[in-house]
Amino acid sequence: MQTFYDQPYSFRSPVTSADRVLVAVQKAIVEGDIAAGSKISEAGLAKQFNVSRAPLREALARLERCHLVERTPNAGARVVTLTYEGLIALYQIREELEGLACRLAAEQMANDEIEALSKLLEQHLESQRVREGESYYQEAGDVDFHYRIILASKNQYLINMLCDELYFLVRMYRVQLGMNGPRVSRAFDEHKAIITAIANRDGELADLLMRRHISASRKNIETKLQAHKEVS
C-alpha cells in the first residue's frame, strides 16, 4: 500500500546518467532557464550538462511523457509553450483530480500526517516573502503542499497521474506565472482551510475547497498570460 513517505517514480533519487540529466533539464524548463517554446538543441544540451547523446535522448523522451517537451515530425523537439488553451485543459483535470485527492486524504490520513502537513504550512509562513504577500514559492516534492495532499490520498493511480504525468507541467505554470502577486496571502489561507477540513474528516468540504483554490489559481494565471500576450 502507498504510504505517506513513498516517492512516486519522478521523485526517486537519480541513479543513471539519464536520470541525472532528466532532473537537471526538467528543473531548467520548469523554472524558465530553458525558455517555454524554445527549440531543443541536443548538441547544446549535451555540452551544457556534460552528458552524451544517448542518456540525453532518453531524458528527452521522458520529458515528452510528462508534457514538458513536444516533438513534431521533421521539426524536432521544443519546450512546451504556456498558453491559455493549455492552461484551461490542464487545470480542468487538476481541479477534478486534486479535489478527489483531498476527499481521499480526509479519509486516509492519520492524525500525525495531518499534524505534519500543518507544520509544513507553518514552515511556509516563516518565509518573509510569504508573510509579506510577495511570493509563495514552494520547492518540488515533500515541501509542496499539493504534492503532500496527493500522496496522502494513498491512491496509486491518482498519484501516478498527478505526480508522474502532470506534476511538472502544472509546476511550470505555477512557478513561472502563479507563485507571486496579490494571491499569495489568499492562497496560504486557502491551504489552511483545506487542512482544517481534512482534520475534521470532512472530505466533501475538502474537495470543494481544493477545487475553488485551483480555480482561483487558474484565473490568476490567466490574467498573467493575458498581460504577457499584450506586452509581446
mmCIF file of N, CA and C in Angstrom, residues 102-115 117-118 149 191-207 209:
data_model
loop_
_atom_site.group_PDB
_atom_site.id
_atom_site.type_symbol
_atom_site.label_atom_id
_atom_site.label_comp_id
_atom_site.label_asym_id
_atom_site.label_seq_id
_atom_site.Cartn_x
_atom_site.Cartn_y
_atom_site.Cartn_z
ATOM 1 N N CYS A 102 -8.057 15.349 -2.171
ATOM 2 C CA CYS A 102 -8.425 15.917 -0.865
ATOM 3 C C CYS A 102 -9.494 15.084 -0.181
ATOM 4 N N ARG A 103 -10.481 14.674 -0.950
ATOM 5 C CA ARG A 103 -11.562 13.862 -0.380
ATOM 6 C C ARG A 103 -10.983 12.560 0.203
ATOM 7 N N LEU A 104 -10.090 11.926 -0.542
ATOM 8 C CA LEU A 104 -9.484 10.683 -0.076
ATOM 9 C C LEU A 104 -8.552 10.925 1.108
ATOM 10 N N ALA A 105 -7.819 12.049 1.075
ATOM 11 C CA ALA A 105 -6.908 12.365 2.176
ATOM 12 C C ALA A 105 -7.669 12.524 3.489
ATOM 13 N N ALA A 106 -8.863 13.110 3.417
ATOM 14 C CA ALA A 106 -9.674 13.280 4.625
ATOM 15 C C ALA A 106 -10.063 11.929 5.224
ATOM 16 N N GLU A 107 -10.156 10.918 4.379
ATOM 17 C CA GLU A 107 -10.491 9.577 4.851
ATOM 18 C C GLU A 107 -9.255 8.786 5.282
ATOM 19 N N GLN A 108 -8.128 9.020 4.598
ATOM 20 C CA GLN A 108 -6.978 8.139 4.734
ATOM 21 C C GLN A 108 -5.887 8.634 5.680
ATOM 22 N N MET A 109 -5.752 9.935 5.855
ATOM 23 C CA MET A 109 -4.606 10.469 6.599
ATOM 24 C C MET A 109 -4.706 10.150 8.090
ATOM 25 N N ALA A 110 -3.590 9.714 8.647
ATOM 26 C CA ALA A 110 -3.507 9.539 10.098
ATOM 27 C C ALA A 110 -3.346 10.907 10.746
ATOM 28 N N ASN A 111 -3.648 10.984 12.024
ATOM 29 C CA ASN A 111 -3.573 12.269 12.738
ATOM 30 C C ASN A 111 -2.170 12.868 12.696
ATOM 31 N N ASP A 112 -1.129 12.015 12.802
ATOM 32 C CA ASP A 112 0.233 12.548 12.779
ATOM 33 C C ASP A 112 0.600 13.080 11.395
ATOM 34 N N GLU A 113 0.000 12.519 10.344
ATOM 35 C CA GLU A 113 0.233 13.031 8.998
ATOM 36 C C GLU A 113 -0.417 14.404 8.817
ATOM 37 N N ILE A 114 -1.600 14.562 9.365
ATOM 38 C CA ILE A 114 -2.276 15.866 9.310
ATOM 39 C C ILE A 114 -1.478 16.903 10.087
ATOM 40 N N GLU A 115 -0.966 16.502 11.236
ATOM 41 C CA GLU A 115 -0.141 17.418 12.037
ATOM 42 C C GLU A 115 1.117 17.828 11.277
ATOM 43 N N LEU A 117 1.431 18.001 8.062
ATOM 44 C CA LEU A 117 1.022 18.910 6.986
ATOM 45 C C LEU A 117 0.783 20.316 7.529
ATOM 46 N N SER A 118 0.201 20.403 8.721
ATOM 47 C CA SER A 118 0.005 21.712 9.362
ATOM 48 C C SER A 118 1.347 22.372 9.666
ATOM 49 N N ILE A 149 -0.601 16.494 -0.333
ATOM 50 C CA ILE A 149 -2.016 16.117 -0.358
ATOM 51 C C ILE A 149 -2.225 14.928 -1.302
ATOM 52 N N HIS A 191 -5.005 27.173 1.756
ATOM 53 C CA HIS A 191 -4.325 25.951 2.188
ATOM 54 C C HIS A 191 -4.711 25.603 3.627
ATOM 55 N N LYS A 192 -4.732 26.603 4.484
ATOM 56 C CA LYS A 192 -5.089 26.373 5.893
ATOM 57 C C LYS A 192 -6.522 25.843 6.013
ATOM 58 N N ALA A 193 -7.445 26.404 5.222
ATOM 59 C CA ALA A 193 -8.837 25.954 5.271
ATOM 60 C C ALA A 193 -8.965 24.506 4.797
ATOM 61 N N ILE A 194 -8.182 24.138 3.805
ATOM 62 C CA ILE A 194 -8.201 22.756 3.299
ATOM 63 C C ILE A 194 -7.719 21.792 4.380
ATOM 64 N N ILE A 195 -6.634 22.144 5.068
ATOM 65 C CA ILE A 195 -6.138 21.287 6.143
ATOM 66 C C ILE A 195 -7.177 21.143 7.250
ATOM 67 N N THR A 196 -7.848 22.233 7.588
ATOM 68 C CA THR A 196 -8.883 22.177 8.627
ATOM 69 C C THR A 196 -9.994 21.209 8.245
ATOM 70 N N ALA A 197 -10.430 21.269 6.979
ATOM 71 C CA ALA A 197 -11.476 20.361 6.517
ATOM 72 C C ALA A 197 -11.014 18.907 6.582
ATOM 73 N N ILE A 198 -9.754 18.666 6.210
ATOM 74 C CA ILE A 198 -9.206 17.302 6.277
ATOM 75 C C ILE A 198 -9.135 16.833 7.724
ATOM 76 N N ALA A 199 -8.669 17.709 8.612
ATOM 77 C CA ALA A 199 -8.563 17.359 10.035
ATOM 78 C C ALA A 199 -9.930 17.045 10.632
ATOM 79 N N ASN A 200 -10.962 17.705 10.108
ATOM 80 C CA ASN A 200 -12.333 17.465 10.574
ATOM 81 C C ASN A 200 -12.974 16.267 9.884
ATOM 82 N N ARG A 201 -12.206 15.612 9.016
ATOM 83 C CA ARG A 201 -12.668 14.435 8.268
ATOM 84 C C ARG A 201 -13.873 14.762 7.386
ATOM 85 N N ASP A 202 -13.893 15.999 6.891
ATOM 86 C CA ASP A 202 -14.965 16.443 6.009
ATOM 87 C C ASP A 202 -14.455 16.408 4.569
ATOM 88 N N GLY A 203 -14.506 15.222 3.975
ATOM 89 C CA GLY A 203 -13.968 15.051 2.632
ATOM 90 C C GLY A 203 -14.690 15.869 1.585
ATOM 91 N N GLU A 204 -15.993 16.014 1.728
ATOM 92 C CA GLU A 204 -16.772 16.786 0.768
ATOM 93 C C GLU A 204 -16.342 18.250 0.769
ATOM 94 N N LEU A 205 -16.147 18.818 1.948
ATOM 95 C CA LEU A 205 -15.709 20.211 2.035
ATOM 96 C C LEU A 205 -14.274 20.359 1.546
ATOM 97 N N ALA A 206 -13.402 19.427 1.914
ATOM 98 C CA ALA A 206 -12.001 19.488 1.464
ATOM 99 C C ALA A 206 -11.929 19.460 -0.054
ATOM 100 N N ASP A 207 -12.728 18.604 -0.683
ATOM 101 C CA ASP A 207 -12.817 18.502 -2.141
ATOM 102 C C ASP A 207 -13.244 19.849 -2.728
ATOM 103 N N LEU A 209 -13.169 22.882 -1.374
ATOM 104 C CA LEU A 209 -12.195 23.948 -1.129
ATOM 105 C C LEU A 209 -11.001 23.839 -2.066
#
